[in-house]
PDB file of C-alpha atoms and ligand atoms in Angstrom:
ATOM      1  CA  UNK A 495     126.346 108.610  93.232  1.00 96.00           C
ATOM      2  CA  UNK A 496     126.811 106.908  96.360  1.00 97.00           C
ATOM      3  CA  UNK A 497     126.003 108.473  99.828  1.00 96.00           C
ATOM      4  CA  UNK A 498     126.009 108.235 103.481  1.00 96.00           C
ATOM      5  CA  UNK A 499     122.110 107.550 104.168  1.00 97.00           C
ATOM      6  CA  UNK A 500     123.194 110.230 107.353  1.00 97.00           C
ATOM      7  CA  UNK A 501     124.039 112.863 104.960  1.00 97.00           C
ATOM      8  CA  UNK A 502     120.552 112.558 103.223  1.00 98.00           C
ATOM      9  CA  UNK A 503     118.514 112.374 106.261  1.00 98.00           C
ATOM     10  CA  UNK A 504     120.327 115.185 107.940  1.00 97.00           C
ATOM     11  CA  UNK A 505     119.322 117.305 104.565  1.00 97.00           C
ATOM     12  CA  UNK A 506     115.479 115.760 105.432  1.00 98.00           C
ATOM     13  CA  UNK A 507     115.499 116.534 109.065  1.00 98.00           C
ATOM     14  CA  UNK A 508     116.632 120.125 108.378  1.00 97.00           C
ATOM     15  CA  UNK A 509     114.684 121.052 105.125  1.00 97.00           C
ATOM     16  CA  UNK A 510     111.332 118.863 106.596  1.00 98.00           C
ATOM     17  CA  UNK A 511     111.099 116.667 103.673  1.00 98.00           C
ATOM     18  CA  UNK A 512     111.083 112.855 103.849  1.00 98.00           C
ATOM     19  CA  UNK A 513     112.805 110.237 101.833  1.00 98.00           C
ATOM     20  CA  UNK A 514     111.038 107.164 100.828  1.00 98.00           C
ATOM     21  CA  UNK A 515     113.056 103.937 100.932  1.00 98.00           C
ATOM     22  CA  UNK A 516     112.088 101.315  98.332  1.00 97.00           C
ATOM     23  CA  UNK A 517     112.023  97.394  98.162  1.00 93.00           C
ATOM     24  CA  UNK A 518     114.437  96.633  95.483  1.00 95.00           C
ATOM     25  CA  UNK A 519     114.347  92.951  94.589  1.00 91.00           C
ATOM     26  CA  UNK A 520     116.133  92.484  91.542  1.00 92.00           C
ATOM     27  CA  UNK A 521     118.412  94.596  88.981  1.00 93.00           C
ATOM     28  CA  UNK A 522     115.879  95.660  86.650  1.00 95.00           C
ATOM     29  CA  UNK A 523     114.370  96.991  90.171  1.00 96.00           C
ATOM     30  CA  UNK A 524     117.380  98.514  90.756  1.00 97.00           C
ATOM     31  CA  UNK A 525     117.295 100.358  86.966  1.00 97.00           C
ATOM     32  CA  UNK A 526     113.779 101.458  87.114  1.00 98.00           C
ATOM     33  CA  UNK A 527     114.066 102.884  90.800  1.00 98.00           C
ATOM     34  CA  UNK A 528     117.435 104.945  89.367  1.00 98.00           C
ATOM     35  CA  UNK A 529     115.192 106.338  86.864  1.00 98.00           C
ATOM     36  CA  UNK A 530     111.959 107.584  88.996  1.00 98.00           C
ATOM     37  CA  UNK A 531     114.647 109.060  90.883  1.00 98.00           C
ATOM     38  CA  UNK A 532     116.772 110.598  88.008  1.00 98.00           C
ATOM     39  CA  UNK A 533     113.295 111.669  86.449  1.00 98.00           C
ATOM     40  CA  UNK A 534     111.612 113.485  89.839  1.00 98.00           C
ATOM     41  CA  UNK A 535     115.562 114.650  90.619  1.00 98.00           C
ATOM     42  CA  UNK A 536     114.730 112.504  94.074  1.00 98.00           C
ATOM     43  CA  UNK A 537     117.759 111.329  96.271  1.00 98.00           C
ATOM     44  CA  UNK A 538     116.965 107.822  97.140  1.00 98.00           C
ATOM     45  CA  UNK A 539     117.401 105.105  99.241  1.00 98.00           C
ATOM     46  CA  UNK A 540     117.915 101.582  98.366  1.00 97.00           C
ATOM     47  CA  UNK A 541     116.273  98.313 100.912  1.00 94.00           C
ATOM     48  CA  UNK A 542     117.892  95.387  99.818  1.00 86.00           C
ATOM     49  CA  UNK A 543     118.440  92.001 102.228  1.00 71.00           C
ATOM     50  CA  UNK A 544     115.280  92.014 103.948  1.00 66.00           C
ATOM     51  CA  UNK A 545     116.238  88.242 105.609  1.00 66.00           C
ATOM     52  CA  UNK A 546     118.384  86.411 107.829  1.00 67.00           C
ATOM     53  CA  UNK A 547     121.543  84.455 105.516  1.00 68.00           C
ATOM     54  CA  UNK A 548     122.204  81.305 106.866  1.00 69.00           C
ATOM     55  CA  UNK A 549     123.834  79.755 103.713  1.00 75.00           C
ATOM     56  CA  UNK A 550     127.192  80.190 101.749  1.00 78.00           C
ATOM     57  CA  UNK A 551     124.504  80.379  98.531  1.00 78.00           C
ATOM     58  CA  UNK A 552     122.415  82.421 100.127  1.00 77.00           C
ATOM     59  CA  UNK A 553     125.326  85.162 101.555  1.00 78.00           C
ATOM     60  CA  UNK A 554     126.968  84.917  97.558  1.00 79.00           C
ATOM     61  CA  UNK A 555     123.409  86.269  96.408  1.00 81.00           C
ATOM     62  CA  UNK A 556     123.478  88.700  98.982  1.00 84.00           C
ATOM     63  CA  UNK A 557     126.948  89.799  98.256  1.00 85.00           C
ATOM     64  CA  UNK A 558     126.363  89.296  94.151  1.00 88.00           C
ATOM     65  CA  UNK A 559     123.065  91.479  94.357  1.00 89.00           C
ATOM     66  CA  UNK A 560     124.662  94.319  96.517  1.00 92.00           C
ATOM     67  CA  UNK A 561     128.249  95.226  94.458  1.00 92.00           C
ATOM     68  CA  UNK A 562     125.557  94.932  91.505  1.00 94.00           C
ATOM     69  CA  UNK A 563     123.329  97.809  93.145  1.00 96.00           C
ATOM     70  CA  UNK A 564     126.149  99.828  93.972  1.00 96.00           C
ATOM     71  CA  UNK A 565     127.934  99.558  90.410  1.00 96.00           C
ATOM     72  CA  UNK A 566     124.176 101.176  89.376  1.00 96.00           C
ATOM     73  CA  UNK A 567     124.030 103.763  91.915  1.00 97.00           C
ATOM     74  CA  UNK A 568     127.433 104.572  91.251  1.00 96.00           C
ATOM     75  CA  UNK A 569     126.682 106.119  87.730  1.00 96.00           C
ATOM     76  CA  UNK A 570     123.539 107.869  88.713  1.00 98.00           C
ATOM     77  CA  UNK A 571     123.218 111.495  88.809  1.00 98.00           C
ATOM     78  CA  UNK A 572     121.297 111.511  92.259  1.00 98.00           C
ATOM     79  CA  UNK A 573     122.396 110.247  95.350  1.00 98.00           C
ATOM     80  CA  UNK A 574     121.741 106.743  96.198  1.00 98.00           C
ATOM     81  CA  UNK A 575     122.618 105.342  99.909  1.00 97.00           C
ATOM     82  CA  UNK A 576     121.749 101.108 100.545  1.00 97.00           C
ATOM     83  CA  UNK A 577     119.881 100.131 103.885  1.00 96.00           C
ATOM     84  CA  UNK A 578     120.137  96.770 105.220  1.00 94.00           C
ATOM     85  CA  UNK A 579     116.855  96.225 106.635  1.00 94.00           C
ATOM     86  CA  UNK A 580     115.952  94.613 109.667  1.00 94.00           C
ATOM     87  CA  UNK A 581     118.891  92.547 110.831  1.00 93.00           C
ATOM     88  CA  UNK A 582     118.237  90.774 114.193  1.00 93.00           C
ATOM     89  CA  UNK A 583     121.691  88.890 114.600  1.00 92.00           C
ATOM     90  CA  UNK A 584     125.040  90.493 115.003  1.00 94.00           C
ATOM     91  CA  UNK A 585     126.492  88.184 112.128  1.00 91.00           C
ATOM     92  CA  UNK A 586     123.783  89.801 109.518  1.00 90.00           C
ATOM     93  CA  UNK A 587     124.673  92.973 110.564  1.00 93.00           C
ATOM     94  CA  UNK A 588     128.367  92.553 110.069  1.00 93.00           C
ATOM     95  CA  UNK A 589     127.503  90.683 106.465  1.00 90.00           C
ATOM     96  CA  UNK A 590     125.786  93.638 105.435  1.00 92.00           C
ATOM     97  CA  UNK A 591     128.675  96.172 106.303  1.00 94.00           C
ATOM     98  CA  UNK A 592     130.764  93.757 104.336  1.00 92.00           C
ATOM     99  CA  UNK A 593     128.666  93.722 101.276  1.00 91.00           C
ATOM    100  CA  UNK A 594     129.296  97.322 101.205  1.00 93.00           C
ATOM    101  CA  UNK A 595     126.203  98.841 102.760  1.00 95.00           C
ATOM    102  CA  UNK A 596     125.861 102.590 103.272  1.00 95.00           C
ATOM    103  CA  UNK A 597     123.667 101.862 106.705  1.00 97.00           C
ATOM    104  CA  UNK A 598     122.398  98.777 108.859  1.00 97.00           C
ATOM    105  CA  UNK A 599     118.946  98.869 110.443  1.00 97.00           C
ATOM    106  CA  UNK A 600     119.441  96.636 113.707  1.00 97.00           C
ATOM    107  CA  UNK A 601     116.017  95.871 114.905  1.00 96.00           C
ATOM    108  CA  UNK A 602     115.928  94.858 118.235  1.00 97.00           C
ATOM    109  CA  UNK A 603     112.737  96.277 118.915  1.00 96.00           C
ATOM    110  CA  UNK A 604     111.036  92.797 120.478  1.00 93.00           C
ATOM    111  CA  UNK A 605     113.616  93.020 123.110  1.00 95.00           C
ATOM    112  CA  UNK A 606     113.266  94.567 126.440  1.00 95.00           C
ATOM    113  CA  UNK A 607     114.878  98.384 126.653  1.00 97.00           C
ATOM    114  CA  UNK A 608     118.256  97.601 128.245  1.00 98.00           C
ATOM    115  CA  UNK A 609     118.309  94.355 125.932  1.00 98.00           C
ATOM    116  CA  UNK A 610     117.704  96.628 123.416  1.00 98.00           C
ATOM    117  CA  UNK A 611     120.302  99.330 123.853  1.00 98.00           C
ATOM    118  CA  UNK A 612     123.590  96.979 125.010  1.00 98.00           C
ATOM    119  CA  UNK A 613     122.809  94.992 121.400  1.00 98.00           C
ATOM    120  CA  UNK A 614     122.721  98.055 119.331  1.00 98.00           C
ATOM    121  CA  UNK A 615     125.386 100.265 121.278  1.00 98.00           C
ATOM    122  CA  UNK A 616     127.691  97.268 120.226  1.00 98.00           C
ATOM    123  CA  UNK A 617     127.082  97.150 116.718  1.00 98.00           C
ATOM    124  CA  UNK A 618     127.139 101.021 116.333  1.00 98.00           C
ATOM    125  CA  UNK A 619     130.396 101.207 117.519  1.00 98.00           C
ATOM    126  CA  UNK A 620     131.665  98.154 115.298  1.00 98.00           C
ATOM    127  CA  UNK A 621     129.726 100.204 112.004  1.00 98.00           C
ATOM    128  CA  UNK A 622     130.814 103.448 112.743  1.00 98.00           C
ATOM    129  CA  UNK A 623     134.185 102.451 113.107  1.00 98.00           C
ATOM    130  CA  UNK A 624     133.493 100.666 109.327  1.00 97.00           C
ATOM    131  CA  UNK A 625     131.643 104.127 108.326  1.00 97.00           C
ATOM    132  CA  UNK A 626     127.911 102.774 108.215  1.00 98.00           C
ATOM    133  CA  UNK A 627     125.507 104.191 109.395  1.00 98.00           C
ATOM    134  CA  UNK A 628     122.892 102.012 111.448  1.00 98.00           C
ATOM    135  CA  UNK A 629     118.926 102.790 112.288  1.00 98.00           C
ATOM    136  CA  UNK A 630     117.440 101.096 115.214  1.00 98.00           C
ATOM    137  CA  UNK A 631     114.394 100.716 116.242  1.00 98.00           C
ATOM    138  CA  UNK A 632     111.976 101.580 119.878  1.00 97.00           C
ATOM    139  CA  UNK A 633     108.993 100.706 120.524  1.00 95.00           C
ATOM    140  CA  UNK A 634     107.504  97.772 118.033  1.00 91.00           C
ATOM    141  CA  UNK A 635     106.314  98.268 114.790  1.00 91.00           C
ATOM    142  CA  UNK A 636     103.911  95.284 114.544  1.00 86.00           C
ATOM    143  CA  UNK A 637     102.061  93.665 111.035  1.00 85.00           C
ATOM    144  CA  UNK A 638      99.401  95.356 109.894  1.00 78.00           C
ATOM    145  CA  UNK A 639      97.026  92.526 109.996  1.00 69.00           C
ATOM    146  CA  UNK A 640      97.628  92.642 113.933  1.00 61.00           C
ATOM    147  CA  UNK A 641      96.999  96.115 114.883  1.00 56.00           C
ATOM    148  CA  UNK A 642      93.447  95.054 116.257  1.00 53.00           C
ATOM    149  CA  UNK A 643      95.680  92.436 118.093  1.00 51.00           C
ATOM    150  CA  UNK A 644      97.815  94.993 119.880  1.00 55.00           C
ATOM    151  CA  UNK A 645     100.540  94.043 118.162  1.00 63.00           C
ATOM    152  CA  UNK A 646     102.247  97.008 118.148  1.00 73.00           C
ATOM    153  CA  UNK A 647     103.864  98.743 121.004  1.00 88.00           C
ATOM    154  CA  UNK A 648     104.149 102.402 120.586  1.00 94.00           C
ATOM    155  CA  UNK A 649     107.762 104.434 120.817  1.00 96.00           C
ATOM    156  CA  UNK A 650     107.957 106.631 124.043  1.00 97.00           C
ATOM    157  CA  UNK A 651     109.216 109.819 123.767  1.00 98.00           C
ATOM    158  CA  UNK A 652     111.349 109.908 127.286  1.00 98.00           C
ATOM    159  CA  UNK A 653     112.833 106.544 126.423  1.00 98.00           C
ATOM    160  CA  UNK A 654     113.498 107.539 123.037  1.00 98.00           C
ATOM    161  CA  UNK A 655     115.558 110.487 124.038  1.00 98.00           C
ATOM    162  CA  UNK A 656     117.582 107.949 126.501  1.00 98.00           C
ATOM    163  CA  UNK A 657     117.731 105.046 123.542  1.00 98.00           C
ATOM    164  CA  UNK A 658     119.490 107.875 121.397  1.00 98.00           C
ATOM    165  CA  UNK A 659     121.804 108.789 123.392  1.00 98.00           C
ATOM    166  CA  UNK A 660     123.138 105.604 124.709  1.00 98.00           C
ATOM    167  CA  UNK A 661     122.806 103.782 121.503  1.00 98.00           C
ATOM    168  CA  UNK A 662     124.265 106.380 119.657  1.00 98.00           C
ATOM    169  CA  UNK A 663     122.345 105.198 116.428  1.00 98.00           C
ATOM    170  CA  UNK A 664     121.787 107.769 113.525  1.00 98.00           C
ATOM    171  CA  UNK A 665     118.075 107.278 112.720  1.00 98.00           C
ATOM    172  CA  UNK A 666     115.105 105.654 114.303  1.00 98.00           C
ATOM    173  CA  UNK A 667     112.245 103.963 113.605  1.00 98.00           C
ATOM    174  CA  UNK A 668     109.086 104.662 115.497  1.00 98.00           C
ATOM    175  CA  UNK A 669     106.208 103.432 116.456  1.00 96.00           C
ATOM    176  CA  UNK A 670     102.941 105.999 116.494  1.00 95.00           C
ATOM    177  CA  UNK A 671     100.148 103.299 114.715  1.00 92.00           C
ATOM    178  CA  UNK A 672     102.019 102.472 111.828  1.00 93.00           C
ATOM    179  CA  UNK A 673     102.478  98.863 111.238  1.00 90.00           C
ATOM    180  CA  UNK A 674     104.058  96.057 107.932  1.00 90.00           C
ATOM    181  CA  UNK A 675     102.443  95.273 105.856  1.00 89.00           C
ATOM    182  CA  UNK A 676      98.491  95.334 104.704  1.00 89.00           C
ATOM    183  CA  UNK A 677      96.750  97.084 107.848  1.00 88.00           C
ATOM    184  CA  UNK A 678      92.927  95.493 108.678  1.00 84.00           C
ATOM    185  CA  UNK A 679      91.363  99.244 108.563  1.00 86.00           C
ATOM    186  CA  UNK A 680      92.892 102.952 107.886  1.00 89.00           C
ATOM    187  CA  UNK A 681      95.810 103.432 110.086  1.00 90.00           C
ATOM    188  CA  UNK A 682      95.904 106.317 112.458  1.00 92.00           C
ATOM    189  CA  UNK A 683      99.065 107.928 113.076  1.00 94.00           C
ATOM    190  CA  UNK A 684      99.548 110.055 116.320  1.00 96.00           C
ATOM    191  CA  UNK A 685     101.041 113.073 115.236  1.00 98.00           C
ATOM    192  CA  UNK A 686     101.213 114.417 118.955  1.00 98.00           C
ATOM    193  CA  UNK A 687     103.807 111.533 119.596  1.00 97.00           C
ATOM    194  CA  UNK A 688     105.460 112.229 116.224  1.00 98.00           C
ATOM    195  CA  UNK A 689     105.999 116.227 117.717  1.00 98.00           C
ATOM    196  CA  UNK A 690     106.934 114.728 121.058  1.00 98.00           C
ATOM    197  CA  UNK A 691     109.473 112.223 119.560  1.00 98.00           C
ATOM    198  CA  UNK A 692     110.866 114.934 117.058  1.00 98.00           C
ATOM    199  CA  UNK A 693     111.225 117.149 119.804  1.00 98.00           C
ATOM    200  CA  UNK A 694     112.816 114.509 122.659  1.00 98.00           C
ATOM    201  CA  UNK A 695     115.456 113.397 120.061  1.00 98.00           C
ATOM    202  CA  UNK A 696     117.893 114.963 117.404  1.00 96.00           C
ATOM    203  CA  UNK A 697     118.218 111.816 114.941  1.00 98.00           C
ATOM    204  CA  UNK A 698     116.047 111.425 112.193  1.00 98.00           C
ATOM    205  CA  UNK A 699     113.496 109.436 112.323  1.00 98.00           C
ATOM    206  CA  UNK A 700     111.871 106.750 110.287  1.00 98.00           C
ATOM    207  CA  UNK A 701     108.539 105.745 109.849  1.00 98.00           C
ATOM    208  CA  UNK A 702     107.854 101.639 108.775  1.00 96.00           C
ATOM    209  CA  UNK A 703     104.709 100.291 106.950  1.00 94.00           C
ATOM    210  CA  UNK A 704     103.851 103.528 104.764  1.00 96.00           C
ATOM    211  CA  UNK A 705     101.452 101.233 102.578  1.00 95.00           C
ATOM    212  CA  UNK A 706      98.152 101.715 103.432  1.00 94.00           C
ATOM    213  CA  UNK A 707      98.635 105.222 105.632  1.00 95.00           C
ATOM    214  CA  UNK A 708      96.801 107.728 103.567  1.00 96.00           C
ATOM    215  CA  UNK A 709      98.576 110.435 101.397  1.00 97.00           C
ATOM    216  CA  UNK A 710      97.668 113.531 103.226  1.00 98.00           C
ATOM    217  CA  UNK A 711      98.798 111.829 106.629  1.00 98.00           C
ATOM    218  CA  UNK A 712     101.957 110.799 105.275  1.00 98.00           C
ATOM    219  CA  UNK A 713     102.774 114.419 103.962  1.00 98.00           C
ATOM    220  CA  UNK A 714     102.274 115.423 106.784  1.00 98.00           C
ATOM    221  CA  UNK A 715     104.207 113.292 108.803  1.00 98.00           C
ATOM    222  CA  UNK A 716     107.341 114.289 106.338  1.00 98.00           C
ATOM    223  CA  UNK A 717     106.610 117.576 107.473  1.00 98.00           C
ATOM    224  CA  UNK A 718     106.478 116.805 111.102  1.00 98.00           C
ATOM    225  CA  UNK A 719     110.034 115.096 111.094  1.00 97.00           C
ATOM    226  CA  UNK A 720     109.495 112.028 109.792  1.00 98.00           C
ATOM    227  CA  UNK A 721     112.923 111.581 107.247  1.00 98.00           C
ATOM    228  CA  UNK A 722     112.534 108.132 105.769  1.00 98.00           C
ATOM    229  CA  UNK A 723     109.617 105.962 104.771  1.00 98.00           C
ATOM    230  CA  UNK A 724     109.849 102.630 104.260  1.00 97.00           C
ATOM    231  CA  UNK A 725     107.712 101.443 101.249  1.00 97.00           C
ATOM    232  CA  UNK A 726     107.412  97.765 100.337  1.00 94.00           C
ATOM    233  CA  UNK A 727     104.462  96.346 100.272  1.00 94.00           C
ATOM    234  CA  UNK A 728     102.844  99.116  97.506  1.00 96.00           C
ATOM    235  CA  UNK A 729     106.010  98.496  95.293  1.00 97.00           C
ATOM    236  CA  UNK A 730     105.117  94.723  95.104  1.00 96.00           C
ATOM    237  CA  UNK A 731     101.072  95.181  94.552  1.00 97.00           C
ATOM    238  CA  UNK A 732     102.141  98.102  91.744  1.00 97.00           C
ATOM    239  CA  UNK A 733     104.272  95.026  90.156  1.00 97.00           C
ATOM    240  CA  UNK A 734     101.338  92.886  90.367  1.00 98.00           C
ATOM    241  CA  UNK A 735      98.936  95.245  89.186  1.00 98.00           C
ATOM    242  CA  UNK A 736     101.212  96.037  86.471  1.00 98.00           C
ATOM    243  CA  UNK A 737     100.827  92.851  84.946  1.00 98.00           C
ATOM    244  CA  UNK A 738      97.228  91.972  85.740  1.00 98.00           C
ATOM    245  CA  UNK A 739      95.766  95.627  84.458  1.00 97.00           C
ATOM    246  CA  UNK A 740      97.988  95.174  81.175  1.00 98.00           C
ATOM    247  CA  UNK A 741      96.874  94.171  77.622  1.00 98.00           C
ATOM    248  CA  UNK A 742      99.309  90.983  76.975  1.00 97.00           C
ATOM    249  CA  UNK A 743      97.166  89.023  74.765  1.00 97.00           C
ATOM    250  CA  UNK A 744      98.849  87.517  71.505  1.00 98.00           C
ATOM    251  CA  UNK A 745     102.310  88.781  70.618  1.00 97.00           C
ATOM    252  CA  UNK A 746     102.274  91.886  73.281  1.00 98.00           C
ATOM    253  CA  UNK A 747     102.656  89.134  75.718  1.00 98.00           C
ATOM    254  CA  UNK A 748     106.481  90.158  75.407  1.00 97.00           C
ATOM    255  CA  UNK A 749     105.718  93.602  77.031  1.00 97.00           C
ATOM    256  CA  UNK A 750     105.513  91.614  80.120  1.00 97.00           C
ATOM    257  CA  UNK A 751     108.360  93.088  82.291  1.00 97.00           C
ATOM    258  CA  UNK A 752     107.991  96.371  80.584  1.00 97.00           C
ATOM    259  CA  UNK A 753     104.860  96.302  82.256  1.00 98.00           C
ATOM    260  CA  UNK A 754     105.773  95.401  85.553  1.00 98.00           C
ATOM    261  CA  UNK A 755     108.533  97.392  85.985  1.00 97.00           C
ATOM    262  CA  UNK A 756     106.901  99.955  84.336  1.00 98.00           C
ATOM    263  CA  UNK A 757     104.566 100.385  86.962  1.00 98.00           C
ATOM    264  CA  UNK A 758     106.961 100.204  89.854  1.00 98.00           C
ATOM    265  CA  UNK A 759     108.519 103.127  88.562  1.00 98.00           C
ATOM    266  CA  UNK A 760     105.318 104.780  88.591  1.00 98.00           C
ATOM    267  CA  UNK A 761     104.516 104.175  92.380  1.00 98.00           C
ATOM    268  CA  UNK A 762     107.914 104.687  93.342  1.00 98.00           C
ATOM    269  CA  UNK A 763     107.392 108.586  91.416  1.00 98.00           C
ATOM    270  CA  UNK A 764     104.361 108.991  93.543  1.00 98.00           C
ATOM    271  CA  UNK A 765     106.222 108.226  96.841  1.00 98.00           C
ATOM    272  CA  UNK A 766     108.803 110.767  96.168  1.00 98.00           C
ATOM    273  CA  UNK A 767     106.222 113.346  95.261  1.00 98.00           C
ATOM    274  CA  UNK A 768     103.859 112.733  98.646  1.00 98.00           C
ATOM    275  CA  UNK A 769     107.242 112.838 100.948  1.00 98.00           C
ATOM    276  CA  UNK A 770     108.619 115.861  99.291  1.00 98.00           C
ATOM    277  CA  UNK A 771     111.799 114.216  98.391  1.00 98.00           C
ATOM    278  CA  UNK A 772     110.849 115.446  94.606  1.00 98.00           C
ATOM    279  CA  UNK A 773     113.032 118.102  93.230  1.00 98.00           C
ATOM    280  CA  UNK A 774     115.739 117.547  96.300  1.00 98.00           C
ATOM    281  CA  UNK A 775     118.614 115.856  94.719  1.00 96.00           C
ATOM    282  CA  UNK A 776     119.650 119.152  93.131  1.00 73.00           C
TER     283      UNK A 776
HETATM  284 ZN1   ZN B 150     110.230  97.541 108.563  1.00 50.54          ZN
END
């Protein structure tokens, strides 16, 4: 079934669980994700449109690939919302409520503060009045391979507190050393700025670039407050794996999807089990 991503989260925030949120390229994506959920009784969430549209083909695969996700999620026994990731224009955002998204994430997170909170306060107001949700984003969650660069620019928890209120957004991404991507190194997250951000704000919020962070750290941080984790870049490299690591030689050589989307299910069952979201969709 399909839900507010708001109504999940809020469950989350309450019951200290997190939700991962999974790159879903394609429908046989979209099938296998419905059944790691169905199987671990997992509520999930759906990222799909990860890019800018600038073309009338490119907005008819948008639109084509979201009313196909949604007829899935529609007949699932768990509940399923659709993010729009990281939109950075005000068209994409309002393309994605069309398409029939259950939240926008406006990223305007390179922008300075007041930048940042006119641009999102405005499309807020236009998705709430469509009934989508929309996650923003303060501080700057960076690419992995740049952490040593300083790419990243961590969330503070005064100006988070402010951000929220003005913005009015219903989830937020944050910035405590997590970055896209493949990090150079193990990641440290601050978990005193995690319990400072959790306790300056009431949204949920969401933590980017789970791929790489180790297990325990990201329990923990679903414990701490953190309510949605991002996952992409493990989903694609379990794919990849899938295929390299299988026996295809002669005639099995048609087991070739079965073994790539065979073992994105797989990771996507870990995920829910190291947030917690396992056994919450009841
Ligand atoms: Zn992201």
């Amino acid at each position: 079934m399909i839900v507010k991503l708001s109504e999940l989260l809020k469950e989350a925030k309450k019951n200290r669980y997190g939700i991962p949120a999974f790159a879903v390229e394609d429908e046989n994506c979209m099938r296998s994700a419905i059944e790691a959920a169905e199987e671990m009784k997992s509520p999930l969430i759906v990222l799909a449109g990860f890019k800018e549209y600038s073309d009338d083909k490119e907005l008819r695969d948008l639109d084509y690939r979201t009313h196909t996700f949604l007829h899935y999620c529609e007949e699932a026994s768990v509940p399923i919302a659709l993010t729009r990731d990281h939109t950075y224009k005000y068209e994409d955002a309002i393309i994605g409520v069309k398409s029939g998204f259950q939240c926008i994430m406006a990223d305007r997170s390179k922008l300075p503060f007041e930048e940042n909170v006119a641009q999102v306060a405005e499309i807020v107001k236009v998705c709430h009045a469509a009934g989508v949700d929309v996650e923003a984003e303060l501080g700057h969650v960076g690419l992995g391979l740049d952490l040593q660069n300083d790419g990243n620019v961590f969330t503070v928890p005064e100006e988070a507190a402010e951000y929220v209120k003005r913005t009015n957004c219903d989830s937020l991404a944050v910035s405590i050393g997590n970055a896209h991507g493949l990090y150079k190194g193990t990641p440290k997250l601050q978990f005193d700025r995690l319990e400072q951000l959790v306790n300056a704000t009431d949204v949920p919020l969401v933590l980017h670039g789970a791929t790489g962070i180790p297990e325990e750290d990201v329990t923990r941080a679903c414990q701490s407050g953190i309510c949605k984790v991002n996952v992409g870049t493990d989903t694609y490299m379990a794919c990849r794996d899938g295929v390299l690591n299988a026996d295809l030689s002669g005639s099995k050589v048609y087991g070739v999807f079965d073994a790539m989307y065979g073992s994105y299910k797989e990771v996507l069952k870990h995920w829910m089990t190291i947030t917690g979201s396992a056994g919450k969709a009841a």
